[in-house]
C-alpha positions as a Python dict, from the first residue, in 0.01 Angstrom:
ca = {
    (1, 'X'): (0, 0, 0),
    (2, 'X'): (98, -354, -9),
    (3, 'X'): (-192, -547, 232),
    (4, 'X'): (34, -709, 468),
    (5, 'X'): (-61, -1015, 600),
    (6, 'X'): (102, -1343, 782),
    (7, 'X'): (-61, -1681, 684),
    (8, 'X'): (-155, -1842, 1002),
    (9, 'X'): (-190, -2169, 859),
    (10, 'X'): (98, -2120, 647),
    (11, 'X'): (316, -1992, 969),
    (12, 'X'): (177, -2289, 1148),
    (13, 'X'): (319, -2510, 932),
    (14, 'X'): (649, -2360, 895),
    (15, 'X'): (694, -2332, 1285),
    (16, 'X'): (448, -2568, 1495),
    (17, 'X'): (671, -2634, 1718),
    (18, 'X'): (680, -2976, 1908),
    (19, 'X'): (907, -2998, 2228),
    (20, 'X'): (1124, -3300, 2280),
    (21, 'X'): (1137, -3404, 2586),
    (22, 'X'): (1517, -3497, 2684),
    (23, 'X'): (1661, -3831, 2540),
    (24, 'X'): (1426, -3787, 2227),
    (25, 'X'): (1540, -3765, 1899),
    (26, 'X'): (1233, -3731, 1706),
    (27, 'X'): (1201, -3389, 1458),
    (28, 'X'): (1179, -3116, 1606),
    (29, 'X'): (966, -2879, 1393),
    (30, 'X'): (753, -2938, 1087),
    (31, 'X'): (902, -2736, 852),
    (32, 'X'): (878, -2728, 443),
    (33, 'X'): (1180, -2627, 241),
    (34, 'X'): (1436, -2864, 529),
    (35, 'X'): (1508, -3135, 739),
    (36, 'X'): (1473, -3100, 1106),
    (37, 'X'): (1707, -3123, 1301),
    (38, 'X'): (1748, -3445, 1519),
    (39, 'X'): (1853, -3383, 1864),
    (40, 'X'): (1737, -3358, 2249),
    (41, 'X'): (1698, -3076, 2447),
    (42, 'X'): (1929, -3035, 2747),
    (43, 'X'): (1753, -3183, 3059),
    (44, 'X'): (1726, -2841, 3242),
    (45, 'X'): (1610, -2662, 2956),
    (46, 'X'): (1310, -2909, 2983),
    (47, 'X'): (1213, -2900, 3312),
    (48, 'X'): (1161, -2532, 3254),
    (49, 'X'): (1001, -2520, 2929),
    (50, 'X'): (767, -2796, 2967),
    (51, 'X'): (558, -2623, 3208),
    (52, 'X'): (561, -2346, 2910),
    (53, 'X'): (496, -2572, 2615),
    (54, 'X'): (204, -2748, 2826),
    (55, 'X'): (52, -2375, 2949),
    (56, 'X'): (47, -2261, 2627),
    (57, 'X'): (-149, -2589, 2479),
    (58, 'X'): (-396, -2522, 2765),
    (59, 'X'): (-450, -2129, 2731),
    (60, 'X'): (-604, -2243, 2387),
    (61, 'X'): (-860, -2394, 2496),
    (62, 'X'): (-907, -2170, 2793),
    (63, 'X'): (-1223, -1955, 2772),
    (64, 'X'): (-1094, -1621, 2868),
    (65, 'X'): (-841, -1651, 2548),
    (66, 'X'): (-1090, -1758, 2338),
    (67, 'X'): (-1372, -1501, 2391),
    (68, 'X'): (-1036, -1261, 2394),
    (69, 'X'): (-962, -1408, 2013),
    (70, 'X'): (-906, -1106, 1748),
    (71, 'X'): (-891, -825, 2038),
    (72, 'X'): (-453, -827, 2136),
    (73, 'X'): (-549, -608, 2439),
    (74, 'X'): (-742, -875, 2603),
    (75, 'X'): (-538, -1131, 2488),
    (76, 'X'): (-229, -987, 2652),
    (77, 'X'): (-431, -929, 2954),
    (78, 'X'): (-561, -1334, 2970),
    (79, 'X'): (-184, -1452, 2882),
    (80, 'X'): (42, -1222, 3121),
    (81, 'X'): (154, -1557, 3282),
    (82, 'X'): (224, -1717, 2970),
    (83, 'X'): (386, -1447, 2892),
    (84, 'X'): (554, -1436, 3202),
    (85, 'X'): (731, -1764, 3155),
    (86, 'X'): (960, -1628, 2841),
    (87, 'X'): (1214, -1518, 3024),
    (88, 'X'): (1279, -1810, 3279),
    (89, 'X'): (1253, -1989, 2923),
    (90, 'X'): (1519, -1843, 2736),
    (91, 'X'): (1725, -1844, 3046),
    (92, 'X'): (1768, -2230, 3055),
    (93, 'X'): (1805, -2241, 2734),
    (94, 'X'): (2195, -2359, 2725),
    (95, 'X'): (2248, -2522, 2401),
    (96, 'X'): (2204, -2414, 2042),
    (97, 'X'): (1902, -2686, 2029),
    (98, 'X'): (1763, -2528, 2330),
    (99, 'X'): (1761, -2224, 2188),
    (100, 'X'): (1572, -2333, 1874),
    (101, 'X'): (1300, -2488, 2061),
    (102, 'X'): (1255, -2209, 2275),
    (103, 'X'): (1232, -1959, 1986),
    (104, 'X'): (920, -2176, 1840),
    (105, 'X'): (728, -2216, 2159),
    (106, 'X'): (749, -1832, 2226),
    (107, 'X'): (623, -1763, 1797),
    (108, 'X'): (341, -2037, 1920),
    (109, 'X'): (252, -1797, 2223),
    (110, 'X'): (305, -1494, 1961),
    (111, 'X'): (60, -1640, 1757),
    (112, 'X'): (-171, -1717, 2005),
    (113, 'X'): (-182, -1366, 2178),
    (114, 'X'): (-146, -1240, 1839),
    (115, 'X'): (79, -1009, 1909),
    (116, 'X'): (339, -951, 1663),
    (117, 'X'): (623, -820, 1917),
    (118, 'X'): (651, -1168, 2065),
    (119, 'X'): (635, -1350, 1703),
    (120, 'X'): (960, -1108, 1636),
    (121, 'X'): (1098, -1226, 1952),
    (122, 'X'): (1060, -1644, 1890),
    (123, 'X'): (1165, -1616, 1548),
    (124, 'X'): (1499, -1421, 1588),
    (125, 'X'): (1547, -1668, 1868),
    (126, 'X'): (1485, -1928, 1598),
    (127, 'X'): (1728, -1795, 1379),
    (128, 'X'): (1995, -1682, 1569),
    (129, 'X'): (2023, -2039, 1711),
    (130, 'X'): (2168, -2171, 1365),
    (131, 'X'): (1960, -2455, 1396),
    (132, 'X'): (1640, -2371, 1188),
    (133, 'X'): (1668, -2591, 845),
    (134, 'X'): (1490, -2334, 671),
    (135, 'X'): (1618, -2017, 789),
    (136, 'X'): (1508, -1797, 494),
    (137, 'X'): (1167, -1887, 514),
    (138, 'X'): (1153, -1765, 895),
    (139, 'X'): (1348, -1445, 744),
    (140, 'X'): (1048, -1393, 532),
    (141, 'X'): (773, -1413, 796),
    (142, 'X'): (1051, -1242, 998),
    (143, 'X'): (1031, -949, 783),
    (144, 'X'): (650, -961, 782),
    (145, 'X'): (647, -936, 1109),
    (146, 'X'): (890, -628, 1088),
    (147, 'X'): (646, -469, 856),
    (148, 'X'): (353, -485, 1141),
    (149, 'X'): (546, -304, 1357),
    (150, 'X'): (690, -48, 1104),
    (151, 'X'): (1011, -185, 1132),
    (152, 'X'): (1127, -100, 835),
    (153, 'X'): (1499, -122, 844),
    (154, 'X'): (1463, -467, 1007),
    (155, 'X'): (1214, -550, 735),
    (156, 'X'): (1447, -478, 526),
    (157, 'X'): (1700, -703, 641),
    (158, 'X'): (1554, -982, 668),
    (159, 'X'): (1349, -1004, 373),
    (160, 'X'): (1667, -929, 192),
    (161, 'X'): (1819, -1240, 366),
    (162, 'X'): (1505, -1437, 302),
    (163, 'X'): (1572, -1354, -122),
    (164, 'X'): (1960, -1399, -73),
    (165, 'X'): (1878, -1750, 104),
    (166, 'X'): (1691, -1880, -201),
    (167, 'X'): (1365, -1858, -8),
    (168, 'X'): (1073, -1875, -291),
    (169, 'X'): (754, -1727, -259),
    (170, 'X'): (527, -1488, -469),
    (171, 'X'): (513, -1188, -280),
    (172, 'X'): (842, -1161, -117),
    (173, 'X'): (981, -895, -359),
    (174, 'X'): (634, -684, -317),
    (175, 'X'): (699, -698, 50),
    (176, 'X'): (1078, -628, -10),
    (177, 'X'): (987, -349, -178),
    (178, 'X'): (704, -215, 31),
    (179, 'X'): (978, -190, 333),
    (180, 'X'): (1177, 48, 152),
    (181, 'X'): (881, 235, 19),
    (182, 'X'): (778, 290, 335),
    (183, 'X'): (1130, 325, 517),
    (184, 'X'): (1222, 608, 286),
    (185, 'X'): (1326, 471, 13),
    (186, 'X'): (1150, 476, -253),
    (187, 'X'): (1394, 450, -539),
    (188, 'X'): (1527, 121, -374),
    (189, 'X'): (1144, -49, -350),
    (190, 'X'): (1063, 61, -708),
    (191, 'X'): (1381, -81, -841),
    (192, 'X'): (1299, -446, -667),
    (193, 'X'): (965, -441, -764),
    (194, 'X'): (1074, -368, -1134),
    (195, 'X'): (1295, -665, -1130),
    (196, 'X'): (1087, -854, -952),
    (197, 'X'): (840, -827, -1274),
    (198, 'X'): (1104, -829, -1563),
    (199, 'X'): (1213, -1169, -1409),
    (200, 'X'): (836, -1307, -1423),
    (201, 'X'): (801, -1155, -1783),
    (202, 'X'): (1118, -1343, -1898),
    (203, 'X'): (949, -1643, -1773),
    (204, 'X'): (616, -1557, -1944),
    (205, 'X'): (423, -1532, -1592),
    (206, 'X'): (242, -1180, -1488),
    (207, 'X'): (310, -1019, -1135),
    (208, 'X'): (52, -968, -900),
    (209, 'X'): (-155, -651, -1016),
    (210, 'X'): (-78, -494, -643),
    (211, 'X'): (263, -504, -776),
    (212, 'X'): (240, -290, -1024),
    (213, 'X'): (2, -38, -827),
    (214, 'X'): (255, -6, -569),
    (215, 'X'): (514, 55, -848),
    (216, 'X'): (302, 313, -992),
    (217, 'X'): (193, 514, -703),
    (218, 'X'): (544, 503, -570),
    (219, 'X'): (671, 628, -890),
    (220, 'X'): (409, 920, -895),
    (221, 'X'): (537, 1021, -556),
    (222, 'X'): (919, 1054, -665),
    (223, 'X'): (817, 1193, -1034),
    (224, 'X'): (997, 915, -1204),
    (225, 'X'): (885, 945, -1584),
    (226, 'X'): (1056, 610, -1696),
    (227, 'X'): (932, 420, -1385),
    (228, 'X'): (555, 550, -1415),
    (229, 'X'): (590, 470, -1828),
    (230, 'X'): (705, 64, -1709),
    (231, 'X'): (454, 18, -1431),
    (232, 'X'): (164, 198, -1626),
    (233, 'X'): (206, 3, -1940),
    (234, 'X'): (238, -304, -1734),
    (235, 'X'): (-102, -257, -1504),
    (236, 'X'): (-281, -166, -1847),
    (237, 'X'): (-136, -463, -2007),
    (238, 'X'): (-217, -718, -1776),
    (239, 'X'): (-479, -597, -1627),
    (240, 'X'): (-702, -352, -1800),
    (241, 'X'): (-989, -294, -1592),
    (242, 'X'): (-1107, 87, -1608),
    (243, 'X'): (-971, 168, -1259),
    (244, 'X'): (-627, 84, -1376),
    (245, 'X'): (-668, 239, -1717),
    (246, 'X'): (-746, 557, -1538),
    (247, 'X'): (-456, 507, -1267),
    (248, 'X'): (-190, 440, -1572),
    (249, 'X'): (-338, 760, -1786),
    (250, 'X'): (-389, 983, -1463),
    (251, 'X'): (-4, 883, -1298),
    (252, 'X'): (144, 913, -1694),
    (253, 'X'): (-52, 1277, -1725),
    (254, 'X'): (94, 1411, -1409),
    (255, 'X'): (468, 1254, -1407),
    (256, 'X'): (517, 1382, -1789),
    (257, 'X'): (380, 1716, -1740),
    (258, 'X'): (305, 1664, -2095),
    (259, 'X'): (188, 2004, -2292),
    (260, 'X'): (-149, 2072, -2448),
    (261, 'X'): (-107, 1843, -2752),
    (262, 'X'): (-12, 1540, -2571),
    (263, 'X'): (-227, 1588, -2300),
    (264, 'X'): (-501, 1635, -2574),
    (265, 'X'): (-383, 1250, -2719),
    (266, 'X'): (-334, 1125, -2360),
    (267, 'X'): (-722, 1203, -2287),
    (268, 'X'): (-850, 1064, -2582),
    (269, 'X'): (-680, 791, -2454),
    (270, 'X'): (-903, 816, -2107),
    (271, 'X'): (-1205, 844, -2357),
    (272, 'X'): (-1162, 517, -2566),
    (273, 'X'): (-1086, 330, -2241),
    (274, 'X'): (-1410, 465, -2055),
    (275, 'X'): (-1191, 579, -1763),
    (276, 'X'): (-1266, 904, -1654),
    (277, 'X'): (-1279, 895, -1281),
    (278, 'X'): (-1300, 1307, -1193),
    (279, 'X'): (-1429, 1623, -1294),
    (280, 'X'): (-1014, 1707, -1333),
    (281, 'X'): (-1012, 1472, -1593),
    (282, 'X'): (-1298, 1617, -1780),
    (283, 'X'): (-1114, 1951, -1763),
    (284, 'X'): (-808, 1838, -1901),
    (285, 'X'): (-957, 1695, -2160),
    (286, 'X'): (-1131, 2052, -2257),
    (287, 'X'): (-831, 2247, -2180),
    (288, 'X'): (-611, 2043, -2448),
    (289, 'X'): (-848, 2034, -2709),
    (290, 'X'): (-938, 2417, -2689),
    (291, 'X'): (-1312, 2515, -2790),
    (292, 'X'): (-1168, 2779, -3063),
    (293, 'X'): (-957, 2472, -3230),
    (294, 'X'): (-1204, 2169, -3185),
    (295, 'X'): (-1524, 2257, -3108),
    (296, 'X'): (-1714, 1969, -3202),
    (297, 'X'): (-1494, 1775, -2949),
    (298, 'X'): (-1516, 2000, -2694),
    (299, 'X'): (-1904, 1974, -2708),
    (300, 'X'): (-1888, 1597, -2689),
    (301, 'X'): (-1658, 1593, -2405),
    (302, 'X'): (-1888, 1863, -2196),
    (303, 'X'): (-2234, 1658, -2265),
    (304, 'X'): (-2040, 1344, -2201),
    (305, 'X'): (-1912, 1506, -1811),
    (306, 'X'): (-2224, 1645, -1753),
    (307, 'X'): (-2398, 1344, -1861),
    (308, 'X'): (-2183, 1142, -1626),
    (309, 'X'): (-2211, 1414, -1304),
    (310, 'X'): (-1841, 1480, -1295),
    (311, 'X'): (-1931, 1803, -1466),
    (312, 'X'): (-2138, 2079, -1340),
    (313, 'X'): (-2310, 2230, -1591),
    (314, 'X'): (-2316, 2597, -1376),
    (315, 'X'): (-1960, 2581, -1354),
    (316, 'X'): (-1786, 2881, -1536),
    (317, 'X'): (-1523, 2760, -1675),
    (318, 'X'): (-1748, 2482, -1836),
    (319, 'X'): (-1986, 2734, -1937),
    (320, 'X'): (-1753, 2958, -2132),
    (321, 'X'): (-1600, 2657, -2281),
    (322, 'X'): (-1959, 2540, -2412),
    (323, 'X'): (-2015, 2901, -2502),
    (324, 'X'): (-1736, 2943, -2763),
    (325, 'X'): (-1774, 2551, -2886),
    (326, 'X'): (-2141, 2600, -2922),
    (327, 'X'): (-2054, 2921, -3142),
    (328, 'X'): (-1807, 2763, -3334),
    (329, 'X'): (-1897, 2407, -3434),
    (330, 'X'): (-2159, 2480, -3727),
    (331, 'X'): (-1906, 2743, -3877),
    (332, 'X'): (-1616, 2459, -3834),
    (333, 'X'): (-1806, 2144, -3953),
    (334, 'X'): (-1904, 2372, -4265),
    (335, 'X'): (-1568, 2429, -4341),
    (336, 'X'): (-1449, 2091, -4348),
    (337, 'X'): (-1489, 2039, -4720),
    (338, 'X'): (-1325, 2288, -4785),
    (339, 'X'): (-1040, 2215, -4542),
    (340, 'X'): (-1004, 1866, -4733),
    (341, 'X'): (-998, 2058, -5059),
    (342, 'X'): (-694, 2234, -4988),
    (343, 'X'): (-525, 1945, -4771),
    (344, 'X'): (-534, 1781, -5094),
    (345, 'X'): (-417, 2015, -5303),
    (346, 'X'): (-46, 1910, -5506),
    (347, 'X'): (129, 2181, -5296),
    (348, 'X'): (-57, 2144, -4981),
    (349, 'X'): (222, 2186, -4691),
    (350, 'X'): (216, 1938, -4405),
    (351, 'X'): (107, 2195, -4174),
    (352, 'X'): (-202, 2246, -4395),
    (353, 'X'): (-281, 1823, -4438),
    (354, 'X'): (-234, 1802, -4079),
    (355, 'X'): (-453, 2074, -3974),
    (356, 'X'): (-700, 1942, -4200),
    (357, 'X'): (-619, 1565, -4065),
    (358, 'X'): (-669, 1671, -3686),
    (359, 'X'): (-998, 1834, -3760),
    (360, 'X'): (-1170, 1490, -3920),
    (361, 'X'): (-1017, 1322, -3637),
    (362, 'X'): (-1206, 1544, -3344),
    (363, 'X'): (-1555, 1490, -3563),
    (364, 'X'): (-1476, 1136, -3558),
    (365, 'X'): (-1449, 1095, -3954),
    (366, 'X'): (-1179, 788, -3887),
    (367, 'X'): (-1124, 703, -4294),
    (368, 'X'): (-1033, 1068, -4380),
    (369, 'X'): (-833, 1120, -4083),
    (370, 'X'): (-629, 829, -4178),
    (371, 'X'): (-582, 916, -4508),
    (372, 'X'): (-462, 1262, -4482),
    (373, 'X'): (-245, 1195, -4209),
    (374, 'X'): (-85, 932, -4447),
    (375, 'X'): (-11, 1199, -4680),
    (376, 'X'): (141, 1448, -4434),
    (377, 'X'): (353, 1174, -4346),
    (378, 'X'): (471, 1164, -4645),
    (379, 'X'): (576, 1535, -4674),
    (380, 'X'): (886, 1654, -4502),
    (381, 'X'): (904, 1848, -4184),
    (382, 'X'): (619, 1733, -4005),
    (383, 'X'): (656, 1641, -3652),
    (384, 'X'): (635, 1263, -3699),
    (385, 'X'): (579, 1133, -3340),
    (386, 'X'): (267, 1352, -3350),
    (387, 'X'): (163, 1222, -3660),
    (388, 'X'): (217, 903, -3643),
    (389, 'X'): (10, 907, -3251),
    (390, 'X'): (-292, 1062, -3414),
    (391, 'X'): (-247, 864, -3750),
    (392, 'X'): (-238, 512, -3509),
    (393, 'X'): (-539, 676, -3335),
    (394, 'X'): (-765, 754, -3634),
    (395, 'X'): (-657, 358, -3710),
    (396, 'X'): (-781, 228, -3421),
    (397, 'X'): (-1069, 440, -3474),
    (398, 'X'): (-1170, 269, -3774),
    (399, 'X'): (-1073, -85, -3654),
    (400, 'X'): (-758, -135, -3795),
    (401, 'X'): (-568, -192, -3468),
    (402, 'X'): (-288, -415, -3657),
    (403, 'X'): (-191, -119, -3850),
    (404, 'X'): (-226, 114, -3544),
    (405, 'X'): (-27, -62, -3349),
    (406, 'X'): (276, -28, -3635),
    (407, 'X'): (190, 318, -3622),
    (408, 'X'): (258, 385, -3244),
    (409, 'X'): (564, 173, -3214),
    (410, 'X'): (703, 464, -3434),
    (411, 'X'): (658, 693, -3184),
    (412, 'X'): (987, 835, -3027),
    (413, 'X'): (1071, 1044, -2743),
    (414, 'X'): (855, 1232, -2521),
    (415, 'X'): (560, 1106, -2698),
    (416, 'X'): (660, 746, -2643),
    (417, 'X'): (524, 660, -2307),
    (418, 'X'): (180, 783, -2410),
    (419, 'X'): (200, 604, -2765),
    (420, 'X'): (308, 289, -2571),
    (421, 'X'): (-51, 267, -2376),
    (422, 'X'): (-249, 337, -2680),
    (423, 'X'): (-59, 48, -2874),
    (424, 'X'): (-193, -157, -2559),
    (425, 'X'): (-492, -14, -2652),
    (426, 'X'): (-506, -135, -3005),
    (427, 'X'): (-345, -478, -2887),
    (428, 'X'): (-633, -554, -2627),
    (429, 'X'): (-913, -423, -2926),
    (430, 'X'): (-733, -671, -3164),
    (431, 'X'): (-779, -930, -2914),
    (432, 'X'): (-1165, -855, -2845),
    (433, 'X'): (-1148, -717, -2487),
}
């Protein structure tokens, strides 16, 4: 979820509102992004919200609101005659001018009671008024306000407005998008978001990283393969801590519902990154690669969980798995010469140099793997989005990430998305991270 949060001393700024006492024709408001306007209040408009503008100035400094400060239920208690006074307020307010001042001296009591219903109330007053120079930017704290108080169809609104108006500010679209998230609709807050980031990417400027978590998790919910592909990629891209590696792989595994053989890539993925975050993903990883196939692997993968806690070396599926590796993996490595031998062989088929090229890979032999997946490559009627995965893997195995990186950007169709975070993968090795 999207943290939300109104800057005080960015909402002071915006709206510290200064009443003019009638005949004046001094500013109003100090406000960024606009002029303000210069008029005078009507004279019975300030006889009544004098009082108000002068109570609230005092309540500050009053000690019952201060040892009240970051608890709203006392605060409402010590300003019930502040509050009191919004009515009698609004109701002499008889001009549009009025109106505006009004509005800010009821967000300054909002502010001070910190209660977000009366900061909703000043700044629609505000706006509705038609004299705010900067309109947009109160819709924007407008429809942070709306997000407090789960408003979400208001938040909505006026965040929308705040966009349409021109209003510029870095996290506008993430709360755009969190208010249709969280009103429902998440196919609306995932689209804003991903525009949102496109548009900073065109200008050669990241998003936020909280940007493209909310993207992802939103996508996970709604089982959107291309949206969890563009928001995992992203968060790995830009920011490739081991938490996010693990979100992108974890959201990527579930949304794809990928079969054994991807999976089996997608984990080895998890592996090279150092993300494993669960026992689950431990599993996975064992599941896809299959003790009878790739023993060797599969014994890695256990010591490495059980090393790490996430596996329990009493559980039973664990300890069949380790069972069969364990029985397999001298019988297996001692066949690997002759595996090579007939991978190698003029009239090997691809299904043979494959076979033989996925074994080398699981015992970590990089240079052979490379090779002979070169070669099946070169043979017709291989599956060449496999290939070329575990050919660009066995690359960046041995260090050339330049040439796996060429290698996944071959990879089409389902395989894609996966392919696309382990060219990241090679990209961020090239670069020394």
């Amino acid at each position: 979820m999207i943290r939300i949060l109104t800057s005080r001393s960015a909402l002071g700024i915006a709206l510290a509102a200064g009443f003019l006492a009638a005949g004046m024709s001094t500013p109003a408001m100090a406000q960024r992004g606009g002029k303000a306007p210069q008029e005078s209040v009507s004279p019975g408009f300030a006889k009544v919200a004098a009082p108000f503008q002068k109570a609230i100035t005092d309540a500050k400094a009053r000690s019952n609101v201060v040892a009240a400060k970051g608890k709203p239920a006392e605060l409402a208690t010590a300003l019930s005659g502040e509050k009191a006074q919004i009515e009698p307020v609004l109701a002499a307010a008889s001009t549009p001018f009025d109106k505006y001042q009004a509005g800010g001296l009821i967000v300054n009591l909002g502010q001070l009671a910190e209660d977000p219903a009366i900061l909703k109330q000043g700044l629609n007053v505000m706006i509705e008024s038609g004299k705010a120079p900067n309109a947009p930017q109160l819709q924007f704290f407008l429809g942070q306000t709306d997000l407090q108080l789960k408003d979400y169809a208001g938040a909505q609104v006026a965040l929308q407005a705040a966009l349409d108006g021109g209003y510029h500010n870095d996290e506008l679209e993430a709360f755009l998008a969190q208010a249709y998230i969280s009103g429902g609709k998440p196919n609306e807050g995932v689209a804003v978001l991903r525009r949102a980031i496109e548009s900073r990417q065109a200008a050669g400027t990241p998003a936020p990283e909280n940007w493209y978590r909310v993207g992802l998790g939103s996508a996970f919910r709604a089982r959107q393969l291309d949206q969890a592909s563009f928001f995992s990629t992203g968060l790995a891209r830009n920011y490739p801590s081991k938490e996010n590696w693990a979100g992108a792989i974890s959201v990527l595994r579930d949304v794809a519902k990928y079969q054994a053989q991807e999976n089996l890539d997608l984990m080895r993925l998890m592996a090279r990154t150092g993300s494993f975050s669960e026992e689950r993903d431990y599993i996975d990883y064992i599941q896809a690669a299959d003790a009878r196939r790739f023993p060797g692997e599969v014994m890695k993968i256990i010591d490495e969980g059980t090393a790490a806690g996430k596996l329990r070396a009493a559980d039973p599926f664990v300890t069949e798995a380790k069972g069969i590796a364990s029985s397999r993996v001298a019988a297996d490595r001692a066949s690997l010469p002759a595996l090579e031998r007939d991978a190698r062989a003029p009239n090997a088929s691809v299904a043979t140099i494959s076979a033989a090229a996925d074994t080398f890979l699981s015992y970590g032999d990089a240079a052979k793997a490379v090779d002979l997946y070169t070669v099946a490559l070169s043979k017709p009627g291989g599956d060449a989005a496999l290939l070329n995965t575990r050919l660009g893997i066995a690359q960046a195995d041995k260090g050339d990430y330049a040439g796996a990186q060429a290698s996944f950007a071959k990879v089409d169709g389902p395989r894609k998305p996966l392919a696309q975070l382990w060219g990241i993968y090679a990209a961020q090795k090239a670069a020394g991270k």
